[in-house]
PDB file of C-alpha atoms in Angstrom:
ATOM      1  CA  UNK D 139     -23.816 -36.901 -12.913  1.00  0.00           C
ATOM      2  CA  UNK D 140     -23.393 -37.051  -8.755  1.00  0.00           C
ATOM      3  CA  UNK D 141     -20.143 -35.392  -8.119  1.00  0.00           C
ATOM      4  CA  UNK D 142     -21.519 -33.251 -10.409  1.00  0.00           C
ATOM      5  CA  UNK D 143     -24.415 -32.474  -8.949  1.00  0.00           C
ATOM      6  CA  UNK D 144     -22.079 -32.229  -5.578  1.00  0.00           C
ATOM      7  CA  UNK D 145     -19.233 -30.348  -7.248  1.00  0.00           C
ATOM      8  CA  UNK D 146     -22.173 -27.982  -8.408  1.00  0.00           C
ATOM      9  CA  UNK D 147     -23.787 -27.205  -5.133  1.00  0.00           C
ATOM     10  CA  UNK D 148     -20.583 -26.966  -3.202  1.00  0.00           C
ATOM     11  CA  UNK D 149     -20.551 -23.473  -5.313  1.00  0.00           C
ATOM     12  CA  UNK D 150     -23.455 -22.117  -5.239  1.00  0.00           C
ATOM     13  CA  UNK D 151     -22.669 -22.545  -1.407  1.00  0.00           C
ATOM     14  CA  UNK D 152     -18.925 -20.456  -1.636  1.00  0.00           C
ATOM     15  CA  UNK D 153     -19.647 -17.104  -1.222  1.00  0.00           C
ATOM     16  CA  UNK D 154     -18.600 -14.908  -3.576  1.00  0.00           C
ATOM     17  CA  UNK D 155     -16.159 -11.545  -2.980  1.00  0.00           C
ATOM     18  CA  UNK D 156     -17.680  -9.969  -6.067  1.00  0.00           C
ATOM     19  CA  UNK D 157     -21.096  -8.791  -4.435  1.00  0.00           C
ATOM     20  CA  UNK D 158     -18.876  -7.185  -1.332  1.00  0.00           C
ATOM     21  CA  UNK D 159     -16.636  -4.993  -3.621  1.00  0.00           C
ATOM     22  CA  UNK D 160     -19.760  -4.228  -6.060  1.00  0.00           C
ATOM     23  CA  UNK D 161     -21.234  -2.921  -2.788  1.00  0.00           C
ATOM     24  CA  UNK D 162     -17.697  -1.831  -1.243  1.00  0.00           C
ATOM     25  CA  UNK D 163     -17.274   0.569  -4.878  1.00  0.00           C
ATOM     26  CA  UNK D 164     -21.320   1.871  -4.070  1.00  0.00           C
ATOM     27  CA  UNK D 165     -20.749   2.849  -1.376  1.00  0.00           C
ATOM     28  CA  UNK D 166     -16.939   4.883  -1.758  1.00  0.00           C
ATOM     29  CA  UNK D 167     -18.745   6.456  -4.392  1.00  0.00           C
ATOM     30  CA  UNK D 168     -21.503   7.676  -2.260  1.00  0.00           C
ATOM     31  CA  UNK D 169     -19.389   9.235   0.815  1.00  0.00           C
ATOM     32  CA  UNK D 170     -20.229   6.259   2.454  1.00  0.00           C
ATOM     33  CA  UNK D 171     -16.465   4.721   3.847  1.00  0.00           C
ATOM     34  CA  UNK D 172     -18.054   2.771   7.112  1.00  0.00           C
ATOM     35  CA  UNK D 173     -20.768   0.572   5.110  1.00  0.00           C
ATOM     36  CA  UNK D 174     -17.406   0.540   2.316  1.00  0.00           C
ATOM     37  CA  UNK D 175     -14.993  -0.593   4.875  1.00  0.00           C
ATOM     38  CA  UNK D 176     -17.692  -3.675   6.162  1.00  0.00           C
ATOM     39  CA  UNK D 177     -18.086  -3.858   2.688  1.00  0.00           C
ATOM     40  CA  UNK D 178     -14.762  -5.135   1.955  1.00  0.00           C
ATOM     41  CA  UNK D 179     -14.457  -6.912   5.369  1.00  0.00           C
ATOM     42  CA  UNK D 180     -17.359  -8.910   4.423  1.00  0.00           C
ATOM     43  CA  UNK D 181     -14.850  -9.419   0.792  1.00  0.00           C
ATOM     44  CA  UNK D 182     -12.357 -11.198   2.503  1.00  0.00           C
ATOM     45  CA  UNK D 183     -14.455 -12.922   4.119  1.00  0.00           C
ATOM     46  CA  UNK D 184     -15.854 -14.866   1.140  1.00  0.00           C
ATOM     47  CA  UNK D 185     -12.100 -14.294  -0.596  1.00  0.00           C
ATOM     48  CA  UNK D 186      -9.409 -14.447   1.363  1.00  0.00           C
ATOM     49  CA  UNK D 187      -6.993 -14.239  -1.004  1.00  0.00           C
ATOM     50  CA  UNK D 188      -8.011 -11.570  -2.939  1.00  0.00           C
ATOM     51  CA  UNK D 189      -5.567  -9.049  -2.697  1.00  0.00           C
ATOM     52  CA  UNK D 190      -7.981  -6.443  -4.046  1.00  0.00           C
ATOM     53  CA  UNK D 191      -9.954  -5.536  -1.456  1.00  0.00           C
ATOM     54  CA  UNK D 192      -7.333  -5.920   0.825  1.00  0.00           C
ATOM     55  CA  UNK D 193      -5.858  -2.719  -0.347  1.00  0.00           C
ATOM     56  CA  UNK D 194      -9.022  -1.405  -0.968  1.00  0.00           C
ATOM     57  CA  UNK D 195      -9.393  -1.453   3.430  1.00  0.00           C
ATOM     58  CA  UNK D 196      -5.707  -1.179   3.990  1.00  0.00           C
ATOM     59  CA  UNK D 197      -6.503   3.090   1.775  1.00  0.00           C
ATOM     60  CA  UNK D 198      -9.460   3.668   3.698  1.00  0.00           C
ATOM     61  CA  UNK D 199      -8.244   2.468   6.927  1.00  0.00           C
ATOM     62  CA  UNK D 200      -5.540   5.186   6.000  1.00  0.00           C
ATOM     63  CA  UNK D 201      -7.995   7.714   4.764  1.00  0.00           C
ATOM     64  CA  UNK D 202      -9.494   7.339   9.163  1.00  0.00           C
ATOM     65  CA  UNK D 203      -6.456   7.543  10.027  1.00  0.00           C
ATOM     66  CA  UNK D 204      -6.621   3.391  11.499  1.00  0.00           C
ATOM     67  CA  UNK D 205      -3.124   3.246  11.284  1.00  0.00           C
ATOM     68  CA  UNK D 206      -2.823  -0.038  12.993  1.00  0.00           C
ATOM     69  CA  UNK D 207      -5.640  -1.461  11.665  1.00  0.00           C
ATOM     70  CA  UNK D 208      -3.897  -0.831   8.406  1.00  0.00           C
ATOM     71  CA  UNK D 209      -1.160  -2.397   8.799  1.00  0.00           C
ATOM     72  CA  UNK D 210      -2.822  -5.512  10.262  1.00  0.00           C
ATOM     73  CA  UNK D 211      -4.558  -5.251   6.940  1.00  0.00           C
ATOM     74  CA  UNK D 212      -1.633  -5.677   4.824  1.00  0.00           C
ATOM     75  CA  UNK D 213       0.506  -7.269   7.179  1.00  0.00           C
ATOM     76  CA  UNK D 214      -3.108 -10.461   5.462  1.00  0.00           C
ATOM     77  CA  UNK D 215      -1.944  -9.218   2.665  1.00  0.00           C
ATOM     78  CA  UNK D 216       1.591 -10.059   3.017  1.00  0.00           C
ATOM     79  CA  UNK D 217       0.537 -13.318   4.259  1.00  0.00           C
ATOM     80  CA  UNK D 218      -2.484 -14.926   1.774  1.00  0.00           C
ATOM     81  CA  UNK D 219      -0.621 -13.284  -1.281  1.00  0.00           C
ATOM     82  CA  UNK D 220       3.468 -13.752  -0.203  1.00  0.00           C
ATOM     83  CA  UNK D 221       3.984 -14.020  -4.666  1.00  0.00           C
ATOM     84  CA  UNK D 222       2.621 -10.138  -4.029  1.00  0.00           C
ATOM     85  CA  UNK D 223       5.806  -8.191  -3.348  1.00  0.00           C
ATOM     86  CA  UNK D 224       3.473  -4.623  -3.832  1.00  0.00           C
ATOM     87  CA  UNK D 225       2.321  -6.635  -0.718  1.00  0.00           C
ATOM     88  CA  UNK D 226       5.764  -5.030   1.403  1.00  0.00           C
ATOM     89  CA  UNK D 227       4.979  -1.967  -0.024  1.00  0.00           C
ATOM     90  CA  UNK D 228       1.872  -1.216   1.541  1.00  0.00           C
ATOM     91  CA  UNK D 229       2.461  -2.765   5.136  1.00  0.00           C
ATOM     92  CA  UNK D 230       5.900  -0.834   4.867  1.00  0.00           C
ATOM     93  CA  UNK D 231       4.208   2.979   4.078  1.00  0.00           C
ATOM     94  CA  UNK D 232       1.456   1.981   6.959  1.00  0.00           C
ATOM     95  CA  UNK D 233       3.880   0.738   9.092  1.00  0.00           C
ATOM     96  CA  UNK D 234       6.083   4.663   8.455  1.00  0.00           C
ATOM     97  CA  UNK D 235       2.518   5.922   8.867  1.00  0.00           C
ATOM     98  CA  UNK D 236       1.933   4.141  12.574  1.00  0.00           C
ATOM     99  CA  UNK D 237       5.376   5.821  13.454  1.00  0.00           C
ATOM    100  CA  UNK D 238       6.424   1.778  13.764  1.00  0.00           C
ATOM    101  CA  UNK D 239       9.921   3.323  11.749  1.00  0.00           C
ATOM    102  CA  UNK D 240      11.974   0.777  12.487  1.00  0.00           C
ATOM    103  CA  UNK D 241      10.192  -2.081  11.125  1.00  0.00           C
ATOM    104  CA  UNK D 242       8.543   0.336   7.925  1.00  0.00           C
ATOM    105  CA  UNK D 243      12.324   0.257   7.258  1.00  0.00           C
ATOM    106  CA  UNK D 244      12.818  -3.612   7.596  1.00  0.00           C
ATOM    107  CA  UNK D 245       9.690  -3.403   5.131  1.00  0.00           C
ATOM    108  CA  UNK D 246      10.894  -1.037   2.729  1.00  0.00           C
ATOM    109  CA  UNK D 247      14.518  -3.371   2.641  1.00  0.00           C
ATOM    110  CA  UNK D 248      12.486  -6.378   1.904  1.00  0.00           C
ATOM    111  CA  UNK D 249      10.175  -4.857  -1.050  1.00  0.00           C
ATOM    112  CA  UNK D 250      13.024  -3.295  -2.342  1.00  0.00           C
ATOM    113  CA  UNK D 251      14.964  -6.793  -2.428  1.00  0.00           C
ATOM    114  CA  UNK D 252      12.353  -7.886  -4.586  1.00  0.00           C
ATOM    115  CA  UNK D 253      11.578  -4.556  -6.532  1.00  0.00           C
ATOM    116  CA  UNK D 254      15.429  -3.513  -6.968  1.00  0.00           C
ATOM    117  CA  UNK D 255      14.413  -1.073 -10.050  1.00  0.00           C
ATOM    118  CA  UNK D 256      11.493   0.789  -8.113  1.00  0.00           C
ATOM    119  CA  UNK D 257      12.421   4.025  -6.708  1.00  0.00           C
ATOM    120  CA  UNK D 258       9.208   4.410  -4.252  1.00  0.00           C
ATOM    121  CA  UNK D 259      10.856   1.795  -2.058  1.00  0.00           C
ATOM    122  CA  UNK D 260      14.127   3.142  -2.397  1.00  0.00           C
ATOM    123  CA  UNK D 261      12.460   7.821  -0.776  1.00  0.00           C
ATOM    124  CA  UNK D 262      10.588   5.320   1.859  1.00  0.00           C
ATOM    125  CA  UNK D 263      13.014   3.916   3.627  1.00  0.00           C
ATOM    126  CA  UNK D 264      14.802   7.031   3.014  1.00  0.00           C
ATOM    127  CA  UNK D 265      12.080   8.620   5.045  1.00  0.00           C
ATOM    128  CA  UNK D 266      11.792   5.930   7.396  1.00  0.00           C
ATOM    129  CA  UNK D 267      15.966   5.959   8.317  1.00  0.00           C
ATOM    130  CA  UNK D 268      15.465   9.758   8.722  1.00  0.00           C
ATOM    131  CA  UNK D 269      13.336   9.590  11.644  1.00  0.00           C
ATOM    132  CA  UNK D 270      14.677   7.050  13.599  1.00  0.00           C
ATOM    133  CA  UNK D 271      18.354   9.248  13.583  1.00  0.00           C
ATOM    134  CA  UNK D 272      20.518   6.838  10.979  1.00  0.00           C
ATOM    135  CA  UNK D 273      22.030  10.091   8.782  1.00  0.00           C
ATOM    136  CA  UNK D 274      24.588   8.298   6.842  1.00  0.00           C
ATOM    137  CA  UNK D 275      21.591   5.527   5.898  1.00  0.00           C
ATOM    138  CA  UNK D 276      19.091   7.636   4.657  1.00  0.00           C
ATOM    139  CA  UNK D 277      21.550   9.733   3.051  1.00  0.00           C
ATOM    140  CA  UNK D 278      22.232   6.250   1.082  1.00  0.00           C
ATOM    141  CA  UNK D 279      18.500   5.285   0.528  1.00  0.00           C
ATOM    142  CA  UNK D 280      17.967   9.108  -0.922  1.00  0.00           C
ATOM    143  CA  UNK D 281      20.736   9.872  -3.292  1.00  0.00           C
ATOM    144  CA  UNK D 282      19.492   5.298  -4.761  1.00  0.00           C
ATOM    145  CA  UNK D 283      16.116   7.329  -4.660  1.00  0.00           C
ATOM    146  CA  UNK D 284      16.973  10.132  -7.555  1.00  0.00           C
ATOM    147  CA  UNK D 285      19.126   7.167  -8.997  1.00  0.00           C
ATOM    148  CA  UNK D 286      16.442   5.542  -9.785  1.00  0.00           C
ATOM    149  CA  UNK D 287      13.999   8.095  -9.888  1.00  0.00           C
ATOM    150  CA  UNK D 288      12.948   8.657 -13.912  1.00  0.00           C
ATOM    151  CA  UNK D 289       8.536   9.493 -13.752  1.00  0.00           C
ATOM    152  CA  UNK D 290       8.118  13.009 -14.731  1.00  0.00           C
ATOM    153  CA  UNK D 291       5.319  13.070 -12.162  1.00  0.00           C
ATOM    154  CA  UNK D 292       7.763  12.872  -9.764  1.00  0.00           C
ATOM    155  CA  UNK D 293       9.358  16.015 -10.477  1.00  0.00           C
ATOM    156  CA  UNK D 294       7.919  17.385  -6.774  1.00  0.00           C
ATOM    157  CA  UNK D 295       9.432  13.989  -4.598  1.00  0.00           C
ATOM    158  CA  UNK D 296      12.581  14.070  -6.880  1.00  0.00           C
ATOM    159  CA  UNK D 297      13.750  18.069  -5.390  1.00  0.00           C
ATOM    160  CA  UNK D 298      12.382  17.362  -1.860  1.00  0.00           C
ATOM    161  CA  UNK D 299      15.080  14.210  -2.043  1.00  0.00           C
ATOM    162  CA  UNK D 300      17.788  16.660  -2.989  1.00  0.00           C
ATOM    163  CA  UNK D 301      16.795  19.346  -0.516  1.00  0.00           C
ATOM    164  CA  UNK D 302      16.838  16.822   2.393  1.00  0.00           C
ATOM    165  CA  UNK D 303      20.132  15.475   1.326  1.00  0.00           C
ATOM    166  CA  UNK D 304      20.812  18.580   1.527  1.00  0.00           C
ATOM    167  CA  UNK D 305      20.133  19.621   4.959  1.00  0.00           C
ATOM    168  CA  UNK D 306      20.956  16.243   6.175  1.00  0.00           C
ATOM    169  CA  UNK D 307      25.183  16.502   4.783  1.00  0.00           C
ATOM    170  CA  UNK D 308      24.390  20.094   6.489  1.00  0.00           C
ATOM    171  CA  UNK D 309      24.132  19.366   9.845  1.00  0.00           C
ATOM    172  CA  UNK D 310      23.591  15.955  12.074  1.00  0.00           C
ATOM    173  CA  UNK D 311      19.881  17.125  12.859  1.00  0.00           C
ATOM    174  CA  UNK D 312      16.938  15.216  11.469  1.00  0.00           C
ATOM    175  CA  UNK D 313      13.647  16.946  11.610  1.00  0.00           C
ATOM    176  CA  UNK D 314      10.905  14.790   9.838  1.00  0.00           C
ATOM    177  CA  UNK D 315       9.537  17.151   6.490  1.00  0.00           C
ATOM    178  CA  UNK D 316       6.093  16.936   4.602  1.00  0.00           C
ATOM    179  CA  UNK D 317       4.513  13.736   4.204  1.00  0.00           C
ATOM    180  CA  UNK D 318       4.651  11.601   1.087  1.00  0.00           C
ATOM    181  CA  UNK D 319       1.252   9.963   0.020  1.00  0.00           C
ATOM    182  CA  UNK D 320       1.059   6.579  -0.985  1.00  0.00           C
ATOM    183  CA  UNK D 321       2.189   6.579  -5.555  1.00  0.00           C
ATOM    184  CA  UNK D 322      -0.209   4.246  -7.369  1.00  0.00           C
ATOM    185  CA  UNK D 323      -0.357   2.165  -4.134  1.00  0.00           C
ATOM    186  CA  UNK D 324      -3.318   2.122  -2.909  1.00  0.00           C
ATOM    187  CA  UNK D 325      -7.389   1.962  -5.381  1.00  0.00           C
ATOM    188  CA  UNK D 326      -9.507   4.166  -5.534  1.00  0.00           C
ATOM    189  CA  UNK D 327     -13.426   3.981  -5.358  1.00  0.00           C
ATOM    190  CA  UNK D 328     -13.335   3.238  -9.676  1.00  0.00           C
ATOM    191  CA  UNK D 329     -14.112  -0.378 -10.755  1.00  0.00           C
ATOM    192  CA  UNK D 330     -12.030  -1.484 -14.033  1.00  0.00           C
ATOM    193  CA  UNK D 331     -14.755  -4.537 -15.087  1.00  0.00           C
ATOM    194  CA  UNK D 332     -12.882  -8.290 -15.794  1.00  0.00           C
ATOM    195  CA  UNK D 333     -14.818 -11.451 -16.276  1.00  0.00           C
ATOM    196  CA  UNK D 334     -17.537  -9.089 -14.705  1.00  0.00           C
ATOM    197  CA  UNK D 335     -15.915  -8.698 -11.683  1.00  0.00           C
ATOM    198  CA  UNK D 336     -15.777  -5.216 -10.137  1.00  0.00           C
ATOM    199  CA  UNK D 337     -11.739  -5.067  -8.638  1.00  0.00           C
ATOM    200  CA  UNK D 338     -10.261  -1.546  -7.617  1.00  0.00           C
ATOM    201  CA  UNK D 339      -7.856   0.500  -8.949  1.00  0.00           C
ATOM    202  CA  UNK D 340      -5.611   2.909  -8.196  1.00  0.00           C
ATOM    203  CA  UNK D 341      -4.668   6.518  -7.063  1.00  0.00           C
ATOM    204  CA  UNK D 342      -1.739   7.743  -4.369  1.00  0.00           C
ATOM    205  CA  UNK D 343      -3.261   7.977  -0.633  1.00  0.00           C
ATOM    206  CA  UNK D 344      -5.141  10.969   1.060  1.00  0.00           C
TER     207      UNK D 344
END
């Protein structure tokens, strides 16, 4: 009986991530991104293994142009949830937005090794290699993306990849093209309820 009482006290003493997560989602819905960011930080402090909180925080930081902060957030995600392969993709995208193309390419390759059928890794890898001036590597990755991409919703990026291939084949010059959003990689402000706990869904980064 005493051990049960002690366990109950310990559980009550540990802050839950659900409260701060709900606060963050409510703040986002009101457009109060500063309060949302602070609440997600509290959610992470309460339960450092919650990948949803890192994803939501990182998305807000990307929206605010805080790319280095987003990199740090997604590095923590990869460290805290190494079994969550998509974390490497989040990190790669943030690194690319921060202009750290060599590190981004390495992160995209790591994710591609864990999820070889996901075309997003190849597109991001191609973009990173293009920024590094690696024409051969960029061409290979764009072609790999086209071989894998089957989603009708991504037709815009299929055409973009074809245009990039044609441009790279015509010239040795490598110039940056329009930025592609983070497809289905980061949570939106909507909340999905599971066992009474709020978790964020995903949508493209803006």
